[in-house]
Coordinates of N, CA and C in Angstrom, one line a residue:
M276 N 12.0 -28.8 -21.7 CA 10.9 -27.9 -22.1 C 9.6 -28.5 -21.7
Y277 N 8.8 -27.7 -21.0 CA 7.5 -28.1 -20.5 C 6.4 -27.6 -21.5
E278 N 5.3 -28.3 -21.6 CA 4.2 -27.9 -22.5 C 2.9 -28.2 -21.8
V279 N 2.0 -27.2 -21.9 CA 0.7 -27.3 -21.4 C -0.3 -27.0 -22.5
M280 N -1.4 -27.7 -22.5 CA -2.4 -27.4 -23.5 C -3.8 -27.4 -22.9
I281 N -4.6 -26.5 -23.3 CA -6.0 -26.4 -22.9 C -6.9 -26.4 -24.1
E282 N -8.2 -26.8 -23.9 CA -9.2 -26.7 -25.0 C -10.3 -25.8 -24.6
E283 N -10.8 -25.1 -25.6 CA -12.0 -24.3 -25.4 C -12.8 -24.4 -26.7
E284 N -14.1 -23.9 -26.6 CA -15.0 -24.0 -27.7 C -15.7 -22.7 -27.9
F285 N -16.1 -22.5 -29.1 CA -17.0 -21.3 -29.4 C -17.8 -21.7 -30.7
S286 N -18.9 -21.0 -30.9 CA -19.7 -21.2 -32.1 C -19.7 -19.8 -32.9
A287 N -19.6 -20.0 -34.2 CA -19.5 -18.8 -35.0 C -19.8 -19.1 -36.5
A288 N -20.2 -18.1 -37.2 CA -20.4 -18.3 -38.6 C -19.4 -17.6 -39.4
H289 N -19.1 -18.1 -40.7 CA -18.2 -17.4 -41.6 C -18.5 -17.8 -43.0
A290 N -18.0 -17.0 -43.9 CA -18.0 -17.3 -45.3 C -16.7 -17.0 -45.9
L291 N -16.2 -17.8 -46.8 CA -14.8 -17.6 -47.3 C -14.9 -16.9 -48.7
R292 N -14.5 -15.6 -48.6 CA -14.6 -14.8 -49.8 C -13.6 -15.3 -50.9
G293 N -14.0 -15.4 -52.1 CA -13.1 -15.9 -53.2 C -13.0 -17.4 -53.3
Y294 N -13.7 -18.1 -52.4 CA -13.6 -19.6 -52.5 C -14.7 -20.1 -53.4
R295 N -14.4 -21.1 -54.2 CA -15.4 -21.6 -55.1 C -15.9 -23.0 -54.5
G296 N -17.1 -22.9 -54.0 CA -17.7 -24.1 -53.4 C -18.6 -23.7 -52.3
K297 N -19.1 -24.6 -51.6 CA -20.1 -24.4 -50.5 C -19.7 -23.4 -49.5
C298 N -18.4 -23.4 -49.1 CA -17.9 -22.6 -48.1 C -17.8 -21.1 -48.4
E299 N -18.1 -20.7 -49.7 CA -18.2 -19.3 -50.0 C -19.5 -18.7 -49.4
N300 N -20.5 -19.6 -49.1 CA -21.8 -19.2 -48.5 C -21.6 -19.2 -47.0
M301 N -22.4 -18.3 -46.4 CA -22.4 -18.2 -44.9 C -22.8 -19.6 -44.3
H302 N -22.0 -20.0 -43.3 CA -22.3 -21.3 -42.6 C -21.6 -21.2 -41.3
G303 N -21.9 -22.1 -40.4 CA -21.4 -22.0 -39.0 C -20.7 -23.3 -38.6
H304 N -20.0 -23.2 -37.5 CA -19.3 -24.3 -36.9 C -19.3 -24.2 -35.4
N305 N -19.2 -25.3 -34.8 CA -18.9 -25.3 -33.3 C -17.4 -25.6 -33.3
W306 N -16.7 -24.6 -33.2 CA -15.2 -24.6 -33.2 C -14.6 -25.2 -31.9
K307 N -13.6 -26.0 -32.0 CA -12.8 -26.4 -30.9 C -11.4 -25.8 -31.0
V308 N -10.9 -25.2 -30.0 CA -9.6 -24.6 -30.0 C -8.7 -25.2 -29.0
E309 N -7.5 -25.6 -29.4 CA -6.4 -26.0 -28.5 C -5.4 -25.0 -28.5
V310 N -5.0 -24.6 -27.3 CA -3.9 -23.6 -27.1 C -2.8 -24.2 -26.4
Y311 N -1.6 -24.2 -27.0 CA -0.4 -24.8 -26.4 C 0.6 -23.7 -26.0
V312 N 1.1 -23.9 -24.8 CA 2.2 -23.0 -24.3 C 3.4 -23.9 -23.8
R313 N 4.5 -23.3 -23.9 CA 5.7 -24.0 -23.4 C 6.7 -23.1 -22.7
G314 N 7.6 -23.7 -22.0 CA 8.5 -22.9 -21.2 C 9.5 -23.8 -20.5
E315 N 10.6 -23.3 -20.1 CA 11.7 -24.0 -19.4 C 11.5 -24.0 -17.9
Q316 N 10.9 -23.0 -17.4 CA 11.0 -22.7 -15.9 C 9.6 -22.9 -15.3
L317 N 9.5 -23.7 -14.3 CA 8.2 -23.8 -13.5 C 8.2 -22.8 -12.4
D318 N 7.0 -22.5 -11.9 CA 6.9 -21.6 -10.8 C 7.2 -22.3 -9.5
Q319 N 7.0 -21.6 -8.4 CA 7.3 -22.1 -7.1 C 6.4 -23.3 -6.7
V320 N 5.2 -23.4 -7.3 CA 4.3 -24.5 -7.1 C 4.6 -25.7 -7.9
G321 N 5.5 -25.5 -8.9 CA 5.8 -26.6 -9.9 C 5.0 -26.6 -11.1
M322 N 4.4 -25.5 -11.5 CA 3.6 -25.4 -12.7 C 4.2 -24.4 -13.7
L323 N 4.0 -24.7 -14.9 CA 4.4 -23.8 -16.0 C 3.4 -22.6 -16.0
V324 N 2.1 -23.0 -16.0 CA 1.0 -22.0 -16.0 C -0.1 -22.7 -15.3
D325 N -0.9 -22.0 -14.6 CA -2.1 -22.5 -14.0 C -3.1 -22.7 -15.1
F326 N -3.7 -23.9 -15.2 CA -4.7 -24.2 -16.2 C -5.8 -23.2 -16.3
K327 N -6.3 -22.8 -15.1 CA -7.4 -21.9 -15.0 C -7.0 -20.5 -15.6
E328 N -5.8 -20.1 -15.4 CA -5.3 -18.8 -15.9 C -5.2 -18.8 -17.4
L329 N -4.7 -20.0 -18.0 CA -4.7 -20.1 -19.4 C -6.0 -20.2 -20.0
K330 N -6.9 -20.9 -19.3 CA -8.3 -21.0 -19.8 C -9.0 -19.7 -19.8
A331 N -8.8 -18.9 -18.7 CA -9.4 -17.6 -18.6 C -8.9 -16.7 -19.7
A332 N -7.6 -16.7 -20.0 CA -7.1 -15.9 -21.1 C -7.7 -16.3 -22.4
T333 N -7.8 -17.6 -22.6 CA -8.4 -18.0 -23.9 C -9.8 -17.7 -24.0
R334 N -10.6 -17.8 -22.9 CA -12.0 -17.5 -22.9 C -12.2 -16.0 -23.2
R335 N -11.3 -15.1 -22.8 CA -11.5 -13.7 -23.1 C -11.4 -13.5 -24.6
V336 N -10.6 -14.3 -25.3 CA -10.5 -14.2 -26.7 C -11.7 -14.8 -27.4
M337 N -12.2 -15.9 -26.8 CA -13.3 -16.6 -27.4 C -14.6 -15.8 -27.3
T338 N -14.7 -14.9 -26.2 CA -15.8 -14.1 -26.0 C -16.0 -13.1 -27.2
Y339 N -14.9 -12.7 -27.8 CA -14.9 -11.8 -29.0 C -15.5 -12.5 -30.2
L340 N -15.2 -13.8 -30.3 CA -15.6 -14.6 -31.5 C -17.0 -15.3 -31.3
D341 N -17.3 -15.6 -30.1 CA -18.5 -16.5 -29.9 C -19.8 -15.9 -30.4
H342 N -20.5 -16.7 -31.1 CA -21.9 -16.4 -31.6 C -21.8 -15.1 -32.5
Q343 N -20.8 -15.0 -33.3 CA -20.6 -13.9 -34.2 C -20.5 -14.3 -35.6
N344 N -20.7 -13.4 -36.5 CA -20.3 -13.6 -37.9 C -18.9 -13.1 -38.0
L345 N -18.0 -14.0 -38.2 CA -16.6 -13.7 -38.2 C -16.2 -12.7 -39.3
N346 N -17.0 -12.7 -40.4 CA -16.7 -11.8 -41.5 C -17.0 -10.3 -41.1
E347 N -17.6 -10.1 -40.0 CA -17.9 -8.7 -39.6 C -17.0 -8.3 -38.5
L348 N -16.1 -9.1 -38.0 CA -15.1 -8.8 -37.0 C -13.8 -8.5 -37.6
K349 N -13.1 -7.5 -37.0 CA -11.7 -7.2 -37.3 C -10.8 -8.3 -36.9
P350 N -9.9 -8.8 -37.6 CA -9.4 -8.3 -38.9 C -10.0 -9.1 -40.1
F351 N -11.1 -9.9 -39.8 CA -11.6 -10.7 -40.8 C -12.6 -10.0 -41.7
D352 N -13.0 -8.8 -41.4 CA -13.9 -8.0 -42.2 C -13.3 -7.5 -43.5
I353 N -12.1 -7.1 -43.4 CA -11.4 -6.6 -44.7 C -10.0 -7.2 -44.9
E354 N -9.3 -7.3 -43.8 CA -7.8 -7.6 -43.9 C -7.6 -9.0 -44.4
M355 N -8.4 -10.0 -43.9 CA -8.1 -11.4 -44.2 C -9.4 -12.2 -44.1
N356 N -9.4 -13.3 -44.9 CA -10.5 -14.2 -44.9 C -10.6 -15.0 -43.5
P357 N -11.7 -15.3 -43.0 CA -11.9 -16.0 -41.7 C -11.7 -17.5 -41.9
S358 N -10.6 -17.9 -42.5 CA -10.3 -19.3 -42.7 C -9.8 -19.9 -41.3
S359 N -9.8 -21.2 -41.2 CA -9.4 -21.8 -40.0 C -7.9 -21.5 -39.8
E360 N -7.1 -21.4 -40.8 CA -5.7 -21.1 -40.7 C -5.5 -19.7 -40.1
H361 N -6.2 -18.7 -40.7 CA -6.1 -17.3 -40.2 C -6.7 -17.2 -38.8
L362 N -7.7 -17.9 -38.5 CA -8.3 -17.9 -37.1 C -7.3 -18.5 -36.1
A363 N -6.6 -19.5 -36.5 CA -5.6 -20.1 -35.5 C -4.5 -19.1 -35.2
G364 N -4.0 -18.4 -36.2 CA -3.0 -17.3 -36.0 C -3.5 -16.2 -35.2
F365 N -4.7 -15.7 -35.5 CA -5.4 -14.6 -34.7 C -5.5 -15.0 -33.3
I366 N -6.0 -16.2 -33.0 CA -6.2 -16.6 -31.6 C -4.9 -16.7 -30.9
L367 N -3.8 -17.3 -31.5 CA -2.5 -17.4 -30.9 C -2.0 -16.0 -30.4
H368 N -2.1 -15.0 -31.3 CA -1.5 -13.7 -31.0 C -2.4 -13.0 -29.9
K369 N -3.7 -13.2 -30.0 CA -4.5 -12.6 -28.9 C -4.3 -13.2 -27.6
V370 N -4.3 -14.6 -27.5 CA -4.0 -15.2 -26.2 C -2.7 -14.8 -25.7
A371 N -1.7 -14.7 -26.5 CA -0.3 -14.3 -26.1 C -0.4 -12.9 -25.5
E372 N -1.2 -12.1 -26.0 CA -1.3 -10.7 -25.4 C -1.9 -10.8 -24.0
E373 N -2.8 -11.8 -23.8 CA -3.5 -11.9 -22.5 C -2.6 -12.5 -21.4
I374 N -1.5 -13.2 -21.8 CA -0.7 -13.9 -20.8 C 0.5 -12.9 -20.5
S375 N 0.6 -12.6 -19.2 CA 1.6 -11.7 -18.7 C 2.8 -12.3 -18.1
D376 N 2.9 -13.6 -18.2 CA 4.1 -14.3 -17.6 C 5.2 -14.5 -18.6
D377 N 6.3 -14.0 -18.4 CA 7.4 -14.1 -19.4 C 8.0 -15.5 -19.5
R378 N 7.7 -16.3 -18.5 CA 8.2 -17.7 -18.6 C 7.4 -18.5 -19.6
V379 N 6.2 -18.1 -20.0 CA 5.3 -18.8 -20.8 C 5.3 -18.3 -22.2
N380 N 5.4 -19.2 -23.2 CA 5.4 -18.9 -24.6 C 4.2 -19.6 -25.2
V381 N 3.2 -18.8 -25.7 CA 2.1 -19.3 -26.4 C 2.6 -19.6 -27.8
Y382 N 2.8 -20.9 -28.2 CA 3.5 -21.1 -29.4 C 2.7 -21.9 -30.5
K383 N 1.5 -22.4 -30.1 CA 0.7 -23.2 -31.1 C -0.7 -23.1 -30.7
V384 N -1.5 -23.0 -31.8 CA -3.0 -23.0 -31.7 C -3.5 -23.9 -32.8
R385 N -4.4 -24.8 -32.4 CA -5.1 -25.7 -33.4 C -6.5 -25.4 -33.3
V386 N -7.1 -25.2 -34.5 CA -8.6 -24.8 -34.6 C -9.3 -25.9 -35.3
W387 N -10.3 -26.5 -34.7 CA -11.0 -27.6 -35.3 C -12.4 -27.1 -35.8
E388 N -12.6 -27.2 -37.1 CA -14.0 -26.8 -37.7 C -14.9 -28.0 -37.5
T389 N -14.5 -29.2 -37.6 CA -15.3 -30.4 -37.5 C -14.4 -31.4 -36.7
P390 N -15.0 -32.5 -36.3 CA -14.2 -33.5 -35.6 C -13.1 -34.1 -36.4
S391 N -13.1 -33.9 -37.7 CA -12.0 -34.5 -38.6 C -11.2 -33.5 -39.4
T392 N -11.5 -32.2 -39.2 CA -10.7 -31.2 -39.9 C -10.2 -30.0 -39.0
C393 N -9.0 -29.7 -39.1 CA -8.4 -28.6 -38.3 C -7.3 -28.0 -39.0
A394 N -6.9 -26.8 -38.5 CA -5.7 -26.1 -39.0 C -4.9 -25.6 -37.8
T395 N -3.6 -25.6 -38.0 CA -2.7 -25.2 -36.9 C -1.8 -24.1 -37.3
Y396 N -1.6 -23.2 -36.3 CA -0.6 -22.1 -36.5 C 0.4 -22.3 -35.4
E397 N 1.7 -22.3 -35.7 CA 2.7 -22.5 -34.7 C 3.8 -21.5 -35.0
T398 N 4.3 -20.8 -33.9 CA 5.4 -19.9 -34.0 C 6.7 -20.6 -34.1
T399 N 7.7 -20.0 -34.6 CA 9.0 -20.6 -34.6 C 9.9 -20.3 -33.4
S400 N 9.4 -19.4 -32.6 CA 10.2 -19.0 -31.4 C 9.7 -19.7 -30.2

């Protein structure tokens, strides 16, 4: 099994509804995102996925989030709190929609709020 990972960053604000503490108030982060893909089969060049294609797919998702109030964006406006955990799952599913190569499985996303705190969402397939 081969694995490839890229990193991207975006800046955004959020507030955690129902949380008791400072994070219930609007605040911002410079988020770092790691996107992991895996697969068994390499292409004719010997790559699982071109780094630039994976970065471009991830950037398209980051564009939706960058410099936004996450609480005002779907699905974080009503359906779910914009926690790091929910954000990791959201990003994974959106990046997976952007990748059209059946050989590649977007299976893990790690979202860093700070240099020492992160949340990870990983699929079982």
